[in-house]
PDB file of C-alpha atoms in Angstrom:
ATOM      1  CA  VAL E 277      -8.980 -23.560  -0.764  1.00  0.00           C
ATOM      2  CA  GLN E 278      -5.363 -23.927  -1.987  1.00  0.00           C
ATOM      3  CA  LEU E 279      -2.910 -21.616  -3.541  1.00  0.00           C
ATOM      4  CA  GLN E 280       0.191 -23.395  -4.926  1.00  0.00           C
ATOM      5  CA  ALA E 281       3.098 -21.048  -5.551  1.00  0.00           C
ATOM      6  CA  SER E 282       5.975 -22.342  -7.841  1.00  0.00           C
ATOM      7  CA  GLY E 283       8.792 -21.164 -10.051  1.00  0.00           C
ATOM      8  CA  GLY E 284      11.359 -19.470  -7.586  1.00  0.00           C
ATOM      9  CA  GLY E 285      14.975 -20.278  -7.686  1.00  0.00           C
ATOM     10  CA  LEU E 286      18.471 -19.124  -7.633  1.00  0.00           C
ATOM     11  CA  VAL E 287      19.472 -16.540 -10.330  1.00  0.00           C
ATOM     12  CA  GLN E 288      21.945 -13.722 -10.963  1.00  0.00           C
ATOM     13  CA  ALA E 289      21.253 -10.040 -11.020  1.00  0.00           C
ATOM     14  CA  GLY E 290      19.609  -9.244 -13.956  1.00  0.00           C
ATOM     15  CA  ASP E 291      18.167 -12.460 -14.774  1.00  0.00           C
ATOM     16  CA  SER E 292      14.410 -12.989 -15.260  1.00  0.00           C
ATOM     17  CA  LEU E 293      11.878 -15.382 -13.495  1.00  0.00           C
ATOM     18  CA  ARG E 294       8.297 -16.104 -13.734  1.00  0.00           C
ATOM     19  CA  LEU E 295       6.432 -17.230 -10.681  1.00  0.00           C
ATOM     20  CA  SER E 296       2.925 -19.102 -10.886  1.00  0.00           C
ATOM     21  CA  CYS E 297       0.249 -19.648  -8.265  1.00  0.00           C
ATOM     22  CA  ALA E 298      -2.318 -22.256  -9.071  1.00  0.00           C
ATOM     23  CA  ALA E 299      -5.736 -21.751  -7.389  1.00  0.00           C
ATOM     24  CA  SER E 300      -8.028 -24.290  -6.343  1.00  0.00           C
ATOM     25  CA  GLY E 301     -11.327 -24.561  -4.054  1.00  0.00           C
ATOM     26  CA  LEU E 302     -12.303 -21.159  -4.577  1.00  0.00           C
ATOM     27  CA  THR E 303     -14.030 -18.988  -7.483  1.00  0.00           C
ATOM     28  CA  PHE E 304     -10.788 -17.508  -8.689  1.00  0.00           C
ATOM     29  CA  SER E 305     -12.389 -15.029 -11.098  1.00  0.00           C
ATOM     30  CA  ALA E 306     -14.467 -13.579  -8.302  1.00  0.00           C
ATOM     31  CA  SER E 307     -11.116 -12.843  -6.281  1.00  0.00           C
ATOM     32  CA  VAL E 308      -8.525 -10.241  -6.041  1.00  0.00           C
ATOM     33  CA  ALA E 309      -5.239 -11.629  -6.428  1.00  0.00           C
ATOM     34  CA  ALA E 310      -1.741 -10.253  -5.229  1.00  0.00           C
ATOM     35  CA  TRP E 311       1.751 -11.216  -4.659  1.00  0.00           C
ATOM     36  CA  PHE E 312       3.791 -10.161  -1.402  1.00  0.00           C
ATOM     37  CA  ARG E 313       7.136 -10.977  -0.450  1.00  0.00           C
ATOM     38  CA  GLN E 314       8.984 -11.198   2.836  1.00  0.00           C
ATOM     39  CA  ALA E 315      12.868 -11.141   3.210  1.00  0.00           C
ATOM     40  CA  PRO E 316      14.309 -11.977   6.451  1.00  0.00           C
ATOM     41  CA  GLY E 317      14.102  -9.810   9.171  1.00  0.00           C
ATOM     42  CA  LYS E 318      11.735  -7.460   7.369  1.00  0.00           C
ATOM     43  CA  GLU E 319       8.120  -6.940   7.122  1.00  0.00           C
ATOM     44  CA  ARG E 320       5.813  -8.747   4.495  1.00  0.00           C
ATOM     45  CA  GLU E 321       5.787  -6.388   1.402  1.00  0.00           C
ATOM     46  CA  PHE E 322       3.014  -5.873  -1.353  1.00  0.00           C
ATOM     47  CA  VAL E 323       4.587  -6.567  -4.729  1.00  0.00           C
ATOM     48  CA  ALA E 324       1.694  -6.436  -7.228  1.00  0.00           C
ATOM     49  CA  GLY E 325      -1.993  -6.795  -7.347  1.00  0.00           C
ATOM     50  CA  ILE E 326      -4.577  -7.414  -9.938  1.00  0.00           C
ATOM     51  CA  SER E 327      -8.130  -7.039  -9.794  1.00  0.00           C
ATOM     52  CA  ARG E 328     -10.979  -9.754 -10.657  1.00  0.00           C
ATOM     53  CA  SER E 329     -10.838  -8.914 -14.324  1.00  0.00           C
ATOM     54  CA  SER E 330      -7.486  -7.545 -14.664  1.00  0.00           C
ATOM     55  CA  ARG E 331      -8.841  -4.165 -15.192  1.00  0.00           C
ATOM     56  CA  ASN E 332      -6.938  -2.927 -12.472  1.00  0.00           C
ATOM     57  CA  ILE E 333      -3.314  -3.594 -11.686  1.00  0.00           C
ATOM     58  CA  LEU E 334      -0.885  -1.858  -8.914  1.00  0.00           C
ATOM     59  CA  TYR E 335       2.726  -2.462  -8.216  1.00  0.00           C
ATOM     60  CA  GLY E 336       4.783  -1.837  -5.304  1.00  0.00           C
ATOM     61  CA  SER E 337       7.132   1.110  -5.995  1.00  0.00           C
ATOM     62  CA  SER E 338      10.365  -1.148  -5.797  1.00  0.00           C
ATOM     63  CA  VAL E 339       9.282  -3.337  -8.597  1.00  0.00           C
ATOM     64  CA  LYS E 340       7.300  -1.166 -10.857  1.00  0.00           C
ATOM     65  CA  ASP E 341       8.652  -1.240 -14.460  1.00  0.00           C
ATOM     66  CA  ARG E 342      10.470  -4.551 -13.949  1.00  0.00           C
ATOM     67  CA  PHE E 343       7.764  -6.853 -12.839  1.00  0.00           C
ATOM     68  CA  THR E 344       4.244  -7.729 -14.462  1.00  0.00           C
ATOM     69  CA  ILE E 345       1.448  -9.516 -12.710  1.00  0.00           C
ATOM     70  CA  PHE E 346      -1.300 -11.220 -15.060  1.00  0.00           C
ATOM     71  CA  ARG E 347      -3.930 -13.833 -14.408  1.00  0.00           C
ATOM     72  CA  ASP E 348      -5.698 -16.575 -16.378  1.00  0.00           C
ATOM     73  CA  ASN E 349      -9.047 -16.971 -14.905  1.00  0.00           C
ATOM     74  CA  ALA E 350      -9.863 -19.771 -17.344  1.00  0.00           C
ATOM     75  CA  LYS E 351      -6.958 -21.882 -15.871  1.00  0.00           C
ATOM     76  CA  ASN E 352      -7.201 -20.328 -12.371  1.00  0.00           C
ATOM     77  CA  THR E 353      -3.668 -19.260 -12.396  1.00  0.00           C
ATOM     78  CA  LEU E 354      -1.844 -15.943 -11.147  1.00  0.00           C
ATOM     79  CA  ASN E 355       1.416 -15.030 -12.578  1.00  0.00           C
ATOM     80  CA  LEU E 356       4.454 -12.743 -11.810  1.00  0.00           C
ATOM     81  CA  GLN E 357       6.834 -12.233 -14.559  1.00  0.00           C
ATOM     82  CA  MET E 358      10.100 -10.740 -12.817  1.00  0.00           C
ATOM     83  CA  ASN E 359      12.698  -9.125 -15.007  1.00  0.00           C
ATOM     84  CA  SER E 360      16.075  -7.257 -14.233  1.00  0.00           C
ATOM     85  CA  LEU E 361      16.116  -8.809 -10.902  1.00  0.00           C
ATOM     86  CA  LYS E 362      18.283  -7.297  -8.032  1.00  0.00           C
ATOM     87  CA  PRO E 363      19.865  -8.879  -4.964  1.00  0.00           C
ATOM     88  CA  GLU E 364      17.015  -6.722  -3.104  1.00  0.00           C
ATOM     89  CA  ASP E 365      14.491  -8.888  -4.882  1.00  0.00           C
ATOM     90  CA  THR E 366      15.716 -11.691  -2.741  1.00  0.00           C
ATOM     91  CA  ALA E 367      12.817 -13.033  -0.480  1.00  0.00           C
ATOM     92  CA  ILE E 368       9.957 -15.637  -0.190  1.00  0.00           C
ATOM     93  CA  TYR E 369       7.314 -14.608  -2.690  1.00  0.00           C
ATOM     94  CA  TYR E 370       3.666 -15.514  -1.584  1.00  0.00           C
ATOM     95  CA  CYS E 371       0.507 -15.443  -3.607  1.00  0.00           C
ATOM     96  CA  ALA E 372      -2.734 -14.239  -2.035  1.00  0.00           C
ATOM     97  CA  ALA E 373      -6.499 -14.003  -2.857  1.00  0.00           C
ATOM     98  CA  VAL E 374      -9.732 -12.528  -1.332  1.00  0.00           C
ATOM     99  CA  TYR E 375     -13.158 -12.262  -2.497  1.00  0.00           C
ATOM    100  CA  LEU E 376     -14.237  -8.718  -3.053  1.00  0.00           C
ATOM    101  CA  ALA E 377     -17.485  -7.385  -4.423  1.00  0.00           C
ATOM    102  CA  SER E 378     -15.537  -4.437  -6.134  1.00  0.00           C
ATOM    103  CA  THR E 379     -14.477  -5.072  -9.526  1.00  0.00           C
ATOM    104  CA  SER E 380     -11.901  -2.608  -9.626  1.00  0.00           C
ATOM    105  CA  ALA E 381     -10.354  -2.685  -5.961  1.00  0.00           C
ATOM    106  CA  VAL E 382      -6.638  -4.115  -5.465  1.00  0.00           C
ATOM    107  CA  PRO E 383      -6.016  -3.803  -1.877  1.00  0.00           C
ATOM    108  CA  ARG E 384      -2.120  -3.208  -0.756  1.00  0.00           C
ATOM    109  CA  SER E 385      -2.510  -4.350   2.813  1.00  0.00           C
ATOM    110  CA  SER E 386      -1.699  -7.991   3.556  1.00  0.00           C
ATOM    111  CA  SER E 387      -4.365  -8.136   6.147  1.00  0.00           C
ATOM    112  CA  THR E 388      -7.076  -7.743   3.768  1.00  0.00           C
ATOM    113  CA  TYR E 389      -6.206 -11.184   1.833  1.00  0.00           C
ATOM    114  CA  VAL E 390      -7.833 -14.200   3.244  1.00  0.00           C
ATOM    115  CA  TYR E 391      -6.149 -17.215   1.225  1.00  0.00           C
ATOM    116  CA  TRP E 392      -2.457 -17.605   1.149  1.00  0.00           C
ATOM    117  CA  GLY E 393      -0.044 -19.768  -0.684  1.00  0.00           C
ATOM    118  CA  GLN E 394       3.000 -21.399   1.013  1.00  0.00           C
ATOM    119  CA  GLY E 395       5.482 -19.137  -0.537  1.00  0.00           C
ATOM    120  CA  THR E 396       8.518 -19.836  -3.113  1.00  0.00           C
ATOM    121  CA  GLN E 397      11.704 -18.746  -2.492  1.00  0.00           C
ATOM    122  CA  VAL E 398      13.580 -16.280  -4.830  1.00  0.00           C
ATOM    123  CA  THR E 399      17.412 -15.578  -4.560  1.00  0.00           C
ATOM    124  CA  VAL E 400      19.146 -13.127  -6.494  1.00  0.00           C
ATOM    125  CA  SER E 401      23.049 -13.243  -6.237  1.00  0.00           C
ATOM    126  CA  SER E 402      25.058 -10.111  -7.259  1.00  0.00           C
TER     127      SER E 402
END
């Protein structure tokens, strides 16, 4: 199983970025997927998660109304559109996935997710 995250970079406050995660080696349509982030010295934080069929979507409180998560099961990709970026969004962003029988569950806990990407750095300057 491989999750390959891409799209990070250095931007200014107020700018937008789109992260992508290409999944291979797993039945992506049968997995719940999510984005987490980790800033230096801080714990890994849930950013957004999406159920198998996109029926259920959850966001972390700090990104709600600014970020949008979406997936394309036909292309085995997970995406995160990030708008109105702030310096506090600076972190390494990780995509993650796990097989779940539930069609609606979206776990917020990082310990639930089995498969992880390598991370992509997002830096937002003020």
